[in-house]
mmCIF file of C-alpha atoms in Angstrom:
data_model
loop_
_atom_site.group_PDB
_atom_site.id
_atom_site.type_symbol
_atom_site.label_atom_id
_atom_site.label_comp_id
_atom_site.label_asym_id
_atom_site.label_seq_id
_atom_site.Cartn_x
_atom_site.Cartn_y
_atom_site.Cartn_z
ATOM 1 C CA MET Y 190 0.000 0.000 0.000
ATOM 2 C CA VAL Y 191 1.336 3.439 -0.946
ATOM 3 C CA ILE Y 192 0.178 5.218 2.216
ATOM 4 C CA GLN Y 193 1.729 2.671 4.587
ATOM 5 C CA PRO Y 194 4.967 4.655 5.180
ATOM 6 C CA PHE Y 195 2.944 7.816 5.827
ATOM 7 C CA LEU Y 196 0.671 5.877 8.192
ATOM 8 C CA ASN Y 197 3.688 4.517 10.089
ATOM 9 C CA VAL Y 198 5.309 7.942 10.510
ATOM 10 C CA VAL Y 199 2.099 9.678 11.577
ATOM 11 C CA ARG Y 200 1.147 6.931 14.028
ATOM 12 C CA ARG Y 201 4.634 6.967 15.590
ATOM 13 C CA LEU Y 202 4.484 10.744 16.011
ATOM 14 C CA THR Y 203 0.975 10.467 17.458
ATOM 15 C CA ASN Y 204 2.092 7.718 19.818
ATOM 16 C CA ALA Y 205 5.024 9.841 21.028
ATOM 17 C CA ALA Y 206 2.670 12.787 21.578
ATOM 18 C CA LYS Y 207 0.264 10.511 23.449
ATOM 19 C CA TRP Y 208 3.012 9.410 25.839
ATOM 20 C CA LEU Y 209 4.079 13.025 26.392
ATOM 21 C CA ALA Y 210 0.465 13.892 27.218
ATOM 22 C CA LEU Y 211 0.165 10.944 29.596
ATOM 23 C CA ALA Y 212 3.444 11.832 31.326
ATOM 24 C CA THR Y 213 2.272 15.425 31.672
ATOM 25 C CA MET Y 214 -1.014 14.254 33.162
ATOM 26 C CA ALA Y 215 0.781 12.046 35.687
ATOM 27 C CA LEU Y 216 3.139 14.860 36.675
ATOM 28 C CA MET Y 217 0.178 17.223 37.007
ATOM 29 C CA MET Y 218 -1.571 14.741 39.266
ATOM 30 C CA PHE Y 219 1.429 14.531 41.599
ATOM 31 C CA PHE Y 220 2.072 18.279 41.473
ATOM 32 C CA ILE Y 221 -1.544 19.176 42.251
ATOM 33 C CA THR Y 222 -1.623 16.649 45.099
ATOM 34 C CA PHE Y 223 1.596 18.117 46.498
ATOM 35 C CA ALA Y 224 0.250 21.681 46.148
ATOM 36 C CA VAL Y 225 -3.043 20.843 47.862
ATOM 37 C CA ILE Y 226 -1.298 19.080 50.747
ATOM 38 C CA GLY Y 227 1.123 21.989 51.050
ATOM 39 C CA ARG Y 228 -1.749 24.471 51.135
ATOM 40 C CA ALA Y 229 -3.552 22.394 53.788
ATOM 41 C CA LEU Y 230 -0.382 22.382 55.912
ATOM 42 C CA GLY Y 231 0.009 26.130 55.575
ATOM 43 C CA HIS Y 232 2.858 26.046 53.043
ATOM 44 C CA PRO Y 233 1.314 26.765 49.619
ATOM 45 C CA VAL Y 234 3.357 26.128 46.479
ATOM 46 C CA LEU Y 235 4.202 29.393 44.792
ATOM 47 C CA GLY Y 236 2.923 29.528 41.198
ATOM 48 C CA ASP Y 237 0.982 26.278 41.298
ATOM 49 C CA VAL Y 238 -1.827 27.725 39.171
ATOM 50 C CA GLU Y 239 0.627 28.890 36.484
ATOM 51 C CA VAL Y 240 2.332 25.508 36.350
ATOM 52 C CA VAL Y 241 -0.998 23.687 36.037
ATOM 53 C CA GLN Y 242 -2.220 26.074 33.322
ATOM 54 C CA LEU Y 243 0.929 25.581 31.264
ATOM 55 C CA SER Y 244 0.765 21.833 31.828
ATOM 56 C CA MET Y 245 -2.786 21.843 30.478
ATOM 57 C CA VAL Y 246 -1.482 23.365 27.243
ATOM 58 C CA VAL Y 247 0.953 20.465 26.881
ATOM 59 C CA LEU Y 248 -1.664 17.876 27.832
ATOM 60 C CA ILE Y 249 -4.325 19.148 25.438
ATOM 61 C CA MET Y 250 -2.069 19.877 22.483
ATOM 62 C CA PHE Y 251 -0.374 16.497 22.609
ATOM 63 C CA GLY Y 252 -3.681 14.691 23.148
ATOM 64 C CA LEU Y 253 -5.468 16.115 20.093
ATOM 65 C CA ALA Y 254 -3.788 13.895 17.503
ATOM 66 C CA TYR Y 255 -4.403 10.775 19.568
ATOM 67 C CA SER Y 256 -8.074 11.712 19.926
ATOM 68 C CA GLN Y 257 -8.297 12.119 16.152
ATOM 69 C CA SER Y 258 -6.633 8.749 15.576
ATOM 70 C CA ARG Y 259 -9.239 7.047 17.776
ATOM 71 C CA ASP Y 260 -12.246 9.084 16.526
ATOM 72 C CA ALA Y 261 -12.698 10.235 20.110
ATOM 73 C CA HIS Y 262 -13.645 13.839 19.354
ATOM 74 C CA VAL Y 263 -17.176 14.979 20.051
ATOM 75 C CA ALA Y 264 -19.399 14.444 17.029
ATOM 76 C CA ILE Y 265 -23.037 15.202 16.390
ATOM 77 C CA ASP Y 266 -24.436 12.813 13.815
ATOM 78 C CA LEU Y 267 -28.138 13.683 13.861
ATOM 79 C CA LEU Y 268 -28.256 14.450 10.158
ATOM 80 C CA VAL Y 269 -25.407 12.296 8.854
ATOM 81 C CA ASP Y 270 -26.797 9.095 10.441
ATOM 82 C CA ARG Y 271 -29.783 9.336 8.099
ATOM 83 C CA PHE Y 272 -27.574 9.115 4.996
ATOM 84 C CA SER Y 273 -26.520 5.933 3.217
ATOM 85 C CA PRO Y 274 -23.255 4.349 4.395
ATOM 86 C CA ARG Y 275 -21.499 5.556 1.236
ATOM 87 C CA MET Y 276 -22.719 9.125 1.766
ATOM 88 C CA GLN Y 277 -21.675 8.959 5.437
ATOM 89 C CA ALA Y 278 -18.190 7.907 4.343
ATOM 90 C CA LEU Y 279 -18.097 10.800 1.876
ATOM 91 C CA MET Y 280 -19.162 13.235 4.603
ATOM 92 C CA ASP Y 281 -16.371 11.774 6.783
ATOM 93 C CA VAL Y 282 -13.865 12.552 4.023
ATOM 94 C CA ILE Y 283 -15.152 16.119 3.684
ATOM 95 C CA ALA Y 284 -15.074 16.668 7.456
ATOM 96 C CA SER Y 285 -11.539 15.264 7.672
ATOM 97 C CA ILE Y 286 -10.357 17.480 4.816
ATOM 98 C CA LEU Y 287 -11.783 20.536 6.555
ATOM 99 C CA THR Y 288 -10.256 19.467 9.874
ATOM 100 C CA CYS Y 289 -6.898 18.963 8.191
ATOM 101 C CA ILE Y 290 -6.989 22.381 6.517
ATOM 102 C CA VAL Y 291 -8.030 24.215 9.687
ATOM 103 C CA CYS Y 292 -5.439 22.412 11.837
ATOM 104 C CA LEU Y 293 -2.603 23.020 9.402
ATOM 105 C CA VAL Y 294 -3.514 26.700 9.056
ATOM 106 C CA ILE Y 295 -3.632 27.120 12.841
ATOM 107 C CA SER Y 296 -0.308 25.281 13.114
ATOM 108 C CA TRP Y 297 1.281 27.531 10.493
ATOM 109 C CA VAL Y 298 -0.026 30.685 12.209
ATOM 110 C CA TYR Y 299 1.127 29.510 15.638
ATOM 111 C CA TRP Y 300 4.530 28.555 14.261
ATOM 112 C CA HIS Y 301 4.958 32.154 13.122
ATOM 113 C CA VAL Y 302 3.661 33.403 16.475
ATOM 114 C CA ALA Y 303 6.233 31.202 18.219
ATOM 115 C CA ILE Y 304 9.021 32.549 16.013
ATOM 116 C CA ARG Y 305 7.871 36.072 16.854
ATOM 117 C CA TYR Y 306 7.917 35.195 20.567
ATOM 118 C CA THR Y 307 11.456 33.868 20.062
ATOM 119 C CA THR Y 308 12.844 36.860 18.176
ATOM 120 C CA GLU Y 309 10.777 39.935 19.088
ATOM 121 C CA ILE Y 310 8.394 39.492 22.003
ATOM 122 C CA GLN Y 311 9.840 37.905 25.105
ATOM 123 C CA GLN Y 312 6.751 37.197 27.250
ATOM 124 C CA TYR Y 313 6.695 35.364 30.554
ATOM 125 C CA THR Y 314 4.095 34.235 33.060
ATOM 126 C CA ASP Y 315 3.235 36.767 35.760
ATOM 127 C CA LEU Y 316 4.463 35.082 38.914
ATOM 128 C CA LEU Y 317 7.169 32.554 38.056
ATOM 129 C CA GLU Y 318 8.268 34.303 34.851
ATOM 130 C CA ILE Y 319 8.210 31.089 32.823
ATOM 131 C CA PRO Y 320 8.786 31.936 29.133
ATOM 132 C CA LEU Y 321 5.688 31.429 26.978
ATOM 133 C CA MET Y 322 7.627 30.803 23.764
ATOM 134 C CA PRO Y 323 8.020 26.994 24.168
ATOM 135 C CA PHE Y 324 4.271 26.656 24.684
ATOM 136 C CA LYS Y 325 3.588 28.502 21.426
ATOM 137 C CA TYR Y 326 5.699 25.879 19.644
ATOM 138 C CA ILE Y 327 3.812 23.127 21.480
ATOM 139 C CA VAL Y 328 0.506 24.543 20.198
ATOM 140 C CA ALA Y 329 1.907 24.620 16.645
ATOM 141 C CA VAL Y 330 3.163 21.025 16.893
ATOM 142 C CA GLY Y 331 -0.087 19.804 18.466
ATOM 143 C CA PHE Y 332 -2.239 21.249 15.700
ATOM 144 C CA PHE Y 333 0.211 19.990 13.066
ATOM 145 C CA LEU Y 334 -0.027 16.437 14.411
ATOM 146 C CA TRP Y 335 -3.830 16.708 14.566
ATOM 147 C CA GLY Y 336 -3.815 17.882 10.946
ATOM 148 C CA LEU Y 337 -1.616 14.934 9.932
ATOM 149 C CA GLU Y 338 -4.008 12.508 11.631
ATOM 150 C CA ALA Y 339 -6.941 14.139 9.827
ATOM 151 C CA LEU Y 340 -5.056 13.850 6.517
ATOM 152 C CA LEU Y 341 -4.347 10.205 7.267
ATOM 153 C CA LYS Y 342 -8.056 9.683 7.917
ATOM 154 C CA VAL Y 343 -8.814 11.262 4.516
ATOM 155 C CA PHE Y 344 -6.482 8.805 2.784
ATOM 156 C CA LEU Y 345 -7.833 5.792 4.676
ATOM 157 C CA SER Y 346 -11.436 6.834 4.027
ATOM 158 C CA LEU Y 347 -10.741 7.298 0.326
ATOM 159 C CA VAL Y 348 -9.152 3.849 0.174
ATOM 160 C CA ARG Y 349 -12.241 2.366 1.859
ATOM 161 C CA LEU Y 350 -14.551 4.273 -0.494
ATOM 162 C CA SER Y 351 -12.634 3.099 -3.559
ATOM 163 C CA LYS Y 352 -12.796 -0.517 -2.364
ATOM 164 C CA GLY Y 353 -16.497 -0.158 -1.620
ATOM 165 C CA SER Y 354 -16.061 -1.242 2.007
ATOM 166 C CA VAL Y 355 -17.538 1.781 3.764
ATOM 167 C CA GLU Y 356 -18.920 -0.277 6.640
ATOM 168 C CA GLY Y 357 -15.544 -1.439 8.029
ATOM 169 C CA GLY Y 358 -13.018 0.268 10.314
ATOM 170 C CA ASP Y 359 -9.711 1.824 9.306
ATOM 171 C CA ALA Y 360 -6.266 0.247 9.208
#
């Protein structure tokens, strides 16, 4: 199959992003627990809210591609469920194309924002003065990976449509 190398690369990148998101979630869990216990004992952790907010950026951005790969995003199928299976598959292709375009545009814009934060605007969080620039790159990478997963879904859906097997799952 021609798309197999592309599928392998995208799935490996998505898997790496998934593990980064899971590691971030585990670290957040321990950090929040530590901060709550510290607050209860009268020794609050300085900047805990900032750290959690920035961690959420990492968690969400690196989880988007994995959600796309598992079709775990919220979907409302009230109208589409009434179509024939072939038309549903076609609507899936159209939705994935639009998702891919939007994600890649957002990624491109955020990449340029990140470069601007690197070269011109040096912004930091209010309390701990953590630089925001790395998180701009994380947003760009997260949307890029989501866009790649959406593009992969387009290819897989088109393969299924061409084979006439619109009822089955993807590779």
